[in-house]
mmCIF file of C-alpha atoms (C1' of nucleotides) in Angstrom:
data_model
loop_
_atom_site.group_PDB
_atom_site.id
_atom_site.type_symbol
_atom_site.label_atom_id
_atom_site.label_comp_id
_atom_site.label_asym_id
_atom_site.label_seq_id
_atom_site.Cartn_x
_atom_site.Cartn_y
_atom_site.Cartn_z
ATOM 1 C CA UNK V 1 -0.045 -0.114 0.336
ATOM 2 C CA UNK V 2 1.136 3.860 -0.987
ATOM 3 C CA UNK V 3 2.663 5.390 2.356
ATOM 4 C CA UNK V 4 1.977 8.728 0.600
ATOM 5 C CA UNK V 5 -2.010 10.626 2.079
ATOM 6 C CA UNK V 6 -4.702 9.450 -0.081
ATOM 7 C CA UNK V 7 -6.643 12.475 0.679
ATOM 8 C CA UNK V 8 -8.432 13.771 -2.477
ATOM 9 C CA UNK V 9 -6.938 17.142 -4.211
ATOM 10 C CA UNK V 10 -9.563 20.143 -2.994
ATOM 11 C CA UNK V 11 -11.964 21.719 -5.905
ATOM 12 C CA UNK V 12 -10.473 25.204 -6.263
ATOM 13 C CA UNK V 13 -7.376 22.704 -7.946
ATOM 14 C CA UNK V 14 -9.286 22.141 -10.882
ATOM 15 C CA UNK V 15 -11.023 25.481 -10.698
ATOM 16 C CA UNK V 16 -7.727 26.999 -12.901
ATOM 17 C CA UNK V 17 -6.858 27.109 -16.559
ATOM 18 C CA UNK V 18 -6.426 23.378 -17.719
ATOM 19 C CA UNK V 19 -2.421 23.829 -18.517
ATOM 20 C CA UNK V 20 -1.449 24.835 -15.072
ATOM 21 C CA UNK V 21 -3.570 21.976 -14.097
ATOM 22 C CA UNK V 22 -1.943 19.626 -16.388
ATOM 23 C CA UNK V 23 1.534 20.674 -15.150
ATOM 24 C CA UNK V 24 0.671 20.606 -11.522
ATOM 25 C CA UNK V 25 -0.436 17.203 -11.586
ATOM 26 C CA UNK V 26 2.553 15.359 -12.787
ATOM 27 C CA UNK V 27 3.728 13.712 -10.057
ATOM 28 C CA UNK V 28 0.280 13.414 -8.151
ATOM 29 C CA UNK V 29 -1.510 10.177 -7.628
ATOM 30 C CA UNK V 30 -4.593 8.818 -8.943
ATOM 31 C CA UNK V 31 -6.723 6.514 -6.747
ATOM 32 C CA UNK V 32 -9.281 4.278 -8.282
ATOM 33 C CA UNK V 33 -12.015 2.327 -5.868
ATOM 34 C CA UNK V 34 -12.177 -0.879 -7.776
ATOM 35 C CA UNK V 35 -14.367 -3.929 -6.072
ATOM 36 C CA UNK V 36 -12.841 -3.770 -2.723
ATOM 37 C CA UNK V 37 -9.130 -3.100 -4.134
ATOM 38 C CA UNK V 38 -7.309 0.253 -4.038
ATOM 39 C CA UNK V 39 -5.662 1.078 -7.950
ATOM 40 C CA UNK V 40 -3.377 3.692 -7.335
ATOM 41 C CA UNK V 41 -0.800 5.606 -10.070
ATOM 42 C CA UNK V 42 1.759 8.508 -10.266
ATOM 43 C CA UNK V 43 0.972 10.721 -12.871
ATOM 44 C CA UNK V 44 3.620 11.021 -15.301
ATOM 45 C CA UNK V 45 2.107 12.408 -18.562
ATOM 46 C CA UNK V 46 -1.049 14.886 -19.359
ATOM 47 C CA UNK V 47 -2.334 16.963 -21.738
ATOM 48 C CA UNK V 48 -4.159 20.588 -21.880
ATOM 49 C CA UNK V 49 -7.305 21.142 -23.869
ATOM 50 C CA UNK V 50 -8.036 24.446 -23.220
ATOM 51 C CA UNK V 51 -11.489 25.722 -24.637
ATOM 52 C CA UNK V 52 -13.638 26.313 -27.501
ATOM 53 C CA UNK V 53 -11.085 28.454 -29.201
ATOM 54 C CA UNK V 54 -8.667 25.610 -28.769
ATOM 55 C CA UNK V 55 -8.898 23.626 -32.357
ATOM 56 C CA UNK V 56 -7.669 20.366 -30.739
ATOM 57 C CA UNK V 57 -10.276 20.521 -27.643
ATOM 58 C CA UNK V 58 -13.716 19.287 -28.106
ATOM 59 C CA UNK V 59 -15.624 22.388 -26.768
ATOM 60 C CA UNK V 60 -14.299 23.534 -30.456
ATOM 61 C CA UNK V 61 -17.902 23.606 -31.660
ATOM 62 C CA UNK V 62 -19.089 24.148 -28.744
ATOM 63 C CA UNK V 63 -21.742 22.375 -26.199
ATOM 64 C CA UNK V 64 -22.723 19.274 -27.201
ATOM 65 C CA UNK V 65 -24.020 15.842 -26.342
ATOM 66 C CA UNK V 66 -20.686 14.391 -25.521
ATOM 67 C CA UNK V 67 -18.585 17.041 -24.318
ATOM 68 C CA UNK V 68 -21.558 18.470 -21.946
ATOM 69 C CA UNK V 69 -19.605 17.477 -18.781
ATOM 70 C CA UNK V 70 -16.785 20.140 -19.787
ATOM 71 C CA UNK V 71 -18.966 22.720 -19.235
ATOM 72 C CA UNK V 72 -19.754 21.747 -15.936
ATOM 73 C CA UNK V 73 -18.225 22.212 -12.626
ATOM 74 C CA UNK V 74 -14.383 21.843 -12.151
ATOM 75 C CA UNK V 75 -12.874 18.284 -10.199
ATOM 76 C CA UNK V 76 -15.274 16.408 -12.360
ATOM 77 C CA UNK V 77 -14.483 13.330 -14.887
ATOM 78 C CA UNK V 78 -14.891 13.544 -18.858
ATOM 79 C CA UNK V 79 -14.690 10.473 -20.113
ATOM 80 C CA UNK V 80 -15.279 9.249 -23.598
ATOM 81 C CA UNK V 81 -15.133 6.419 -26.283
ATOM 82 C CA UNK V 82 -13.382 6.789 -28.995
ATOM 83 C CA UNK V 83 -11.975 4.501 -32.123
ATOM 84 C CA UNK V 84 -14.892 2.202 -31.493
ATOM 85 C CA UNK V 85 -12.836 0.626 -28.732
ATOM 86 C CA UNK V 86 -10.967 2.944 -26.205
ATOM 87 C CA UNK V 87 -12.150 5.204 -23.522
ATOM 88 C CA UNK V 88 -10.187 8.658 -22.468
ATOM 89 C CA UNK V 89 -9.923 9.654 -18.842
ATOM 90 C CA UNK V 90 -9.999 13.997 -18.744
ATOM 91 C CA UNK V 91 -10.324 15.971 -15.143
ATOM 92 C CA UNK V 92 -12.515 19.108 -16.110
ATOM 93 C CA UNK V 93 -10.881 22.416 -14.898
ATOM 94 C CA UNK V 94 -11.997 26.048 -14.756
ATOM 95 C CA UNK V 95 -15.299 27.130 -13.037
ATOM 96 C CA UNK V 96 -18.441 25.987 -14.993
ATOM 97 C CA UNK V 97 -19.248 27.696 -18.411
ATOM 98 C CA UNK V 98 -15.233 27.480 -19.750
ATOM 99 C CA UNK V 99 -15.024 24.229 -21.288
ATOM 100 C CA UNK V 100 -11.412 23.258 -20.303
ATOM 101 C CA UNK V 101 -9.698 20.076 -19.379
ATOM 102 C CA UNK V 102 -6.771 18.195 -18.821
ATOM 103 C CA UNK V 103 -6.091 14.183 -20.495
ATOM 104 C CA UNK V 104 -4.467 11.890 -18.465
ATOM 105 C CA UNK V 105 -2.287 10.247 -20.675
ATOM 106 C CA UNK V 106 0.123 7.768 -18.713
ATOM 107 C CA UNK V 107 1.050 6.400 -14.998
ATOM 108 C CA UNK V 108 3.305 4.601 -12.975
ATOM 109 C CA UNK V 109 1.798 2.097 -11.590
ATOM 110 C CA UNK V 110 1.532 1.797 -7.833
ATOM 111 C CA UNK V 111 -0.581 -0.240 -6.083
ATOM 112 C CA UNK V 112 -3.097 -3.061 -7.361
ATOM 113 C CA UNK V 113 -0.341 -3.637 -10.464
ATOM 114 C CA UNK V 114 -1.968 -7.392 -10.410
ATOM 115 C CA UNK V 115 -5.179 -6.202 -10.897
ATOM 116 C CA UNK V 116 -4.020 -3.612 -13.486
ATOM 117 C CA UNK V 117 -2.310 -6.535 -15.260
ATOM 118 C CA UNK V 118 -5.629 -8.871 -15.185
ATOM 119 C CA UNK V 119 -7.736 -5.716 -16.270
ATOM 120 C CA UNK V 120 -5.324 -5.246 -19.527
ATOM 121 C CA UNK V 121 -4.964 -8.687 -19.954
ATOM 122 C CA UNK V 122 -1.279 -8.451 -20.348
ATOM 123 C CA UNK V 123 1.692 -9.758 -18.382
ATOM 124 C CA UNK V 124 4.870 -7.682 -17.973
ATOM 125 C CA UNK V 125 6.776 -4.699 -17.046
ATOM 126 C CA UNK V 126 4.637 -2.319 -14.884
ATOM 127 C CA UNK V 127 6.153 0.375 -17.593
ATOM 128 C CA UNK V 128 3.768 -0.842 -20.053
ATOM 129 C CA UNK V 129 0.878 -1.033 -18.394
ATOM 130 C CA UNK V 130 -0.442 2.648 -18.553
ATOM 131 C CA UNK V 131 1.708 4.187 -20.971
ATOM 132 C CA UNK V 132 -0.980 5.463 -23.145
ATOM 133 C CA UNK V 133 -4.341 7.130 -22.216
ATOM 134 C CA UNK V 134 -6.510 3.852 -23.691
ATOM 135 C CA UNK V 135 -4.609 1.487 -21.676
ATOM 136 C CA UNK V 136 -4.703 3.600 -18.475
ATOM 137 C CA UNK V 137 -8.120 3.323 -18.622
ATOM 138 C CA UNK V 138 -8.219 -0.165 -19.061
ATOM 139 C CA UNK V 139 -6.083 -0.735 -16.156
ATOM 140 C CA UNK V 140 -8.027 1.317 -13.689
ATOM 141 C CA UNK V 141 -11.548 -0.277 -14.983
ATOM 142 C CA UNK V 142 -12.329 3.469 -16.021
ATOM 143 C CA UNK V 143 -14.787 3.433 -18.692
ATOM 144 C CA UNK V 144 -18.214 6.104 -20.172
ATOM 145 C CA UNK V 145 -19.604 5.120 -16.659
ATOM 146 C CA UNK V 146 -17.409 7.238 -14.387
ATOM 147 C CA UNK V 147 -18.463 10.335 -17.306
ATOM 148 C CA UNK V 148 -19.297 13.396 -14.756
ATOM 149 C CA UNK V 149 -18.551 11.618 -11.684
ATOM 150 C CA UNK V 150 -17.162 13.737 -8.675
ATOM 151 C CA UNK V 151 -13.476 13.486 -8.424
ATOM 152 C CA UNK V 152 -13.792 14.041 -4.493
ATOM 153 C CA UNK V 153 -15.769 11.474 -4.094
ATOM 154 C CA UNK V 154 -15.685 7.450 -3.487
ATOM 155 C CA UNK V 155 -14.659 5.977 -6.647
ATOM 156 C CA UNK V 156 -12.067 8.008 -8.373
ATOM 157 C CA UNK V 157 -9.984 10.813 -7.217
ATOM 158 C CA UNK V 158 -6.405 12.431 -7.312
ATOM 159 C CA UNK V 159 -4.211 13.287 -4.162
ATOM 160 C CA UNK V 160 -0.936 15.355 -4.090
ATOM 161 C CA UNK V 161 2.149 14.370 -4.849
ATOM 162 C CA UNK V 162 5.347 16.140 -6.045
ATOM 163 C CA UNK V 163 8.594 15.550 -8.059
ATOM 164 C CA UNK V 164 11.872 14.162 -7.002
ATOM 165 C CA UNK V 165 14.604 16.680 -7.117
ATOM 166 C CA UNK V 166 16.122 14.758 -10.159
ATOM 167 C CA UNK V 167 12.638 14.808 -12.171
ATOM 168 C CA UNK V 168 11.925 17.734 -14.220
ATOM 169 C CA UNK V 169 8.653 18.496 -16.172
ATOM 170 C CA UNK V 170 9.360 18.674 -20.052
ATOM 171 C CA UNK V 171 6.306 20.160 -22.603
ATOM 172 C CA UNK V 172 5.318 19.101 -26.056
ATOM 173 C CA UNK V 173 2.861 19.571 -28.683
ATOM 174 C CA UNK V 174 -0.010 17.505 -27.931
ATOM 175 C CA UNK V 175 -0.693 13.771 -29.633
ATOM 176 C CA UNK V 176 -3.083 12.570 -32.639
ATOM 177 C CA UNK V 177 -4.014 16.518 -33.144
ATOM 178 C CA UNK V 178 -2.604 17.223 -36.125
ATOM 179 C CA UNK V 179 -5.718 18.391 -37.955
ATOM 180 C CA UNK V 180 -5.629 21.101 -35.307
ATOM 181 C CA UNK V 181 -4.073 23.820 -37.126
ATOM 182 C CA UNK V 182 -1.897 26.203 -35.451
ATOM 183 C CA UNK V 183 -3.206 24.633 -32.234
ATOM 184 C CA UNK V 184 -1.581 21.372 -32.787
ATOM 185 C CA UNK V 185 1.357 23.026 -32.801
ATOM 186 C CA UNK V 186 1.044 24.225 -29.023
ATOM 187 C CA UNK V 187 3.018 22.634 -26.167
ATOM 188 C CA UNK V 188 0.381 21.541 -24.068
ATOM 189 C CA UNK V 189 1.356 17.830 -23.182
ATOM 190 C CA UNK V 190 3.265 17.935 -19.891
ATOM 191 C CA UNK V 191 5.747 14.861 -18.756
ATOM 192 C CA UNK V 192 8.257 14.027 -15.994
ATOM 193 C CA UNK V 193 11.272 14.104 -18.739
ATOM 194 C CA UNK V 194 13.081 10.739 -18.362
ATOM 195 C CA UNK V 195 10.694 8.530 -17.061
ATOM 196 C CA UNK V 196 9.928 5.201 -18.316
ATOM 197 C CA UNK V 197 5.990 4.996 -17.795
ATOM 198 C CA UNK V 198 5.940 7.994 -20.523
ATOM 199 C CA UNK V 199 3.823 6.227 -23.333
ATOM 200 C CA UNK V 200 6.110 5.467 -26.358
ATOM 201 C CA UNK V 201 5.556 7.888 -29.667
ATOM 202 C CA UNK V 202 4.599 7.116 -32.879
ATOM 203 C CA UNK V 203 8.036 5.444 -34.266
ATOM 204 C CA UNK V 204 7.238 8.370 -37.053
ATOM 205 C CA UNK V 205 7.014 11.146 -34.597
ATOM 206 C CA UNK V 206 10.044 9.709 -32.709
ATOM 207 C CA UNK V 207 13.285 11.899 -32.292
ATOM 208 C CA UNK V 208 16.906 10.484 -31.918
ATOM 209 C CA UNK V 209 17.080 10.225 -28.106
ATOM 210 C CA UNK V 210 19.504 13.332 -27.045
ATOM 211 C CA UNK V 211 22.385 12.913 -25.274
ATOM 212 C "C1'" DC M 1 14.631 -3.044 -33.495
ATOM 213 C "C1'" DT M 2 10.464 -0.918 -37.218
ATOM 214 C "C1'" DT M 3 6.319 -0.082 -39.872
ATOM 215 C "C1'" DG M 4 1.656 -0.726 -41.438
ATOM 216 C "C1'" DA M 5 -2.897 -2.570 -41.165
ATOM 217 C "C1'" DG M 6 -7.015 -3.071 -39.163
ATOM 218 C "C1'" DA M 7 -10.289 -3.109 -34.973
ATOM 219 C "C1'" DT M 8 -14.546 -1.086 -34.243
ATOM 220 C "C1'" DG M 9 -18.519 1.960 -32.428
ATOM 221 C "C1'" DC M 10 -20.302 6.603 -31.859
ATOM 222 C "C1'" DC M 11 -20.703 11.903 -32.569
ATOM 223 C "C1'" DC M 12 -21.724 15.325 -35.502
ATOM 224 C "C1'" DT M 13 -20.746 17.871 -40.303
ATOM 225 C "C1'" DG R 1 -20.757 8.668 -43.635
ATOM 226 C "C1'" DG R 2 -15.900 10.988 -42.392
ATOM 227 C "C1'" DG R 3 -12.995 10.941 -38.555
ATOM 228 C "C1'" DC R 4 -11.292 9.902 -34.329
ATOM 229 C "C1'" DA R 5 -7.247 13.222 -28.137
ATOM 230 C "C1'" DT R 6 -5.241 4.772 -29.732
ATOM 231 C "C1'" DC R 7 -3.986 0.055 -29.773
ATOM 232 C "C1'" DT R 8 -1.928 -4.685 -30.664
ATOM 233 C "C1'" DC R 9 -0.137 -7.717 -33.921
ATOM 234 C "C1'" DA R 10 2.529 -9.560 -37.907
ATOM 235 C "C1'" DA R 11 6.126 -9.165 -40.608
ATOM 236 C "C1'" DG R 12 10.478 -7.252 -42.126
ATOM 237 C "C1'" DA R 13 15.340 -6.177 -41.495
#
DNA sequence: CTTGAGATGCCCT
DNA sequence: GGGCATCTCAAGA
């Protein structure tokens, strides 16, 4: 069992710009109550989606049935289904009416690793268990059933955490939003530099490891 | 190690 | 009906 505090971050943490929240979520711990077990992972990669003006954001065409939760109060889960197969977990930011959110893209598994493996249907190293937004949802049994739930509640919440002195925040363009024109280039993806649990980019986008 | 294709369902133009 | 904030597997080198 993890020894860090499991207290949920307060509502005001989320009631800010999504890019600030995305950066500060790095190192925090996502907790999931699932059938009597507690699953936990350290957040190592996020992306900010920053409102109707952001051409990569689901709110770019205004409020719809799918994105309605983003327009609601902060500190709630926005979970949507994509590619016919995967769910994506976001946390809603900003006060109600301002549709911003942070996509949780990768975790370093801390607790409940065996359950995560079972949910994912894979064996092997924990660094492959939740190193991508679709895998993260599978590993924590998060689906559209959780869309709209309060992150200050009982089944899914985030506790504070910190970066080690040796860790640094890195930024890049967001993944998979090439259609978004100039917004595709904005540096709204945040990750812990060098962390092994960060998602692997498609080879076509990968750069040579810097030395 | 790499690349490419296929899976698969729902929202919204 | 297009396209999507993805992933896995198989095959090649």
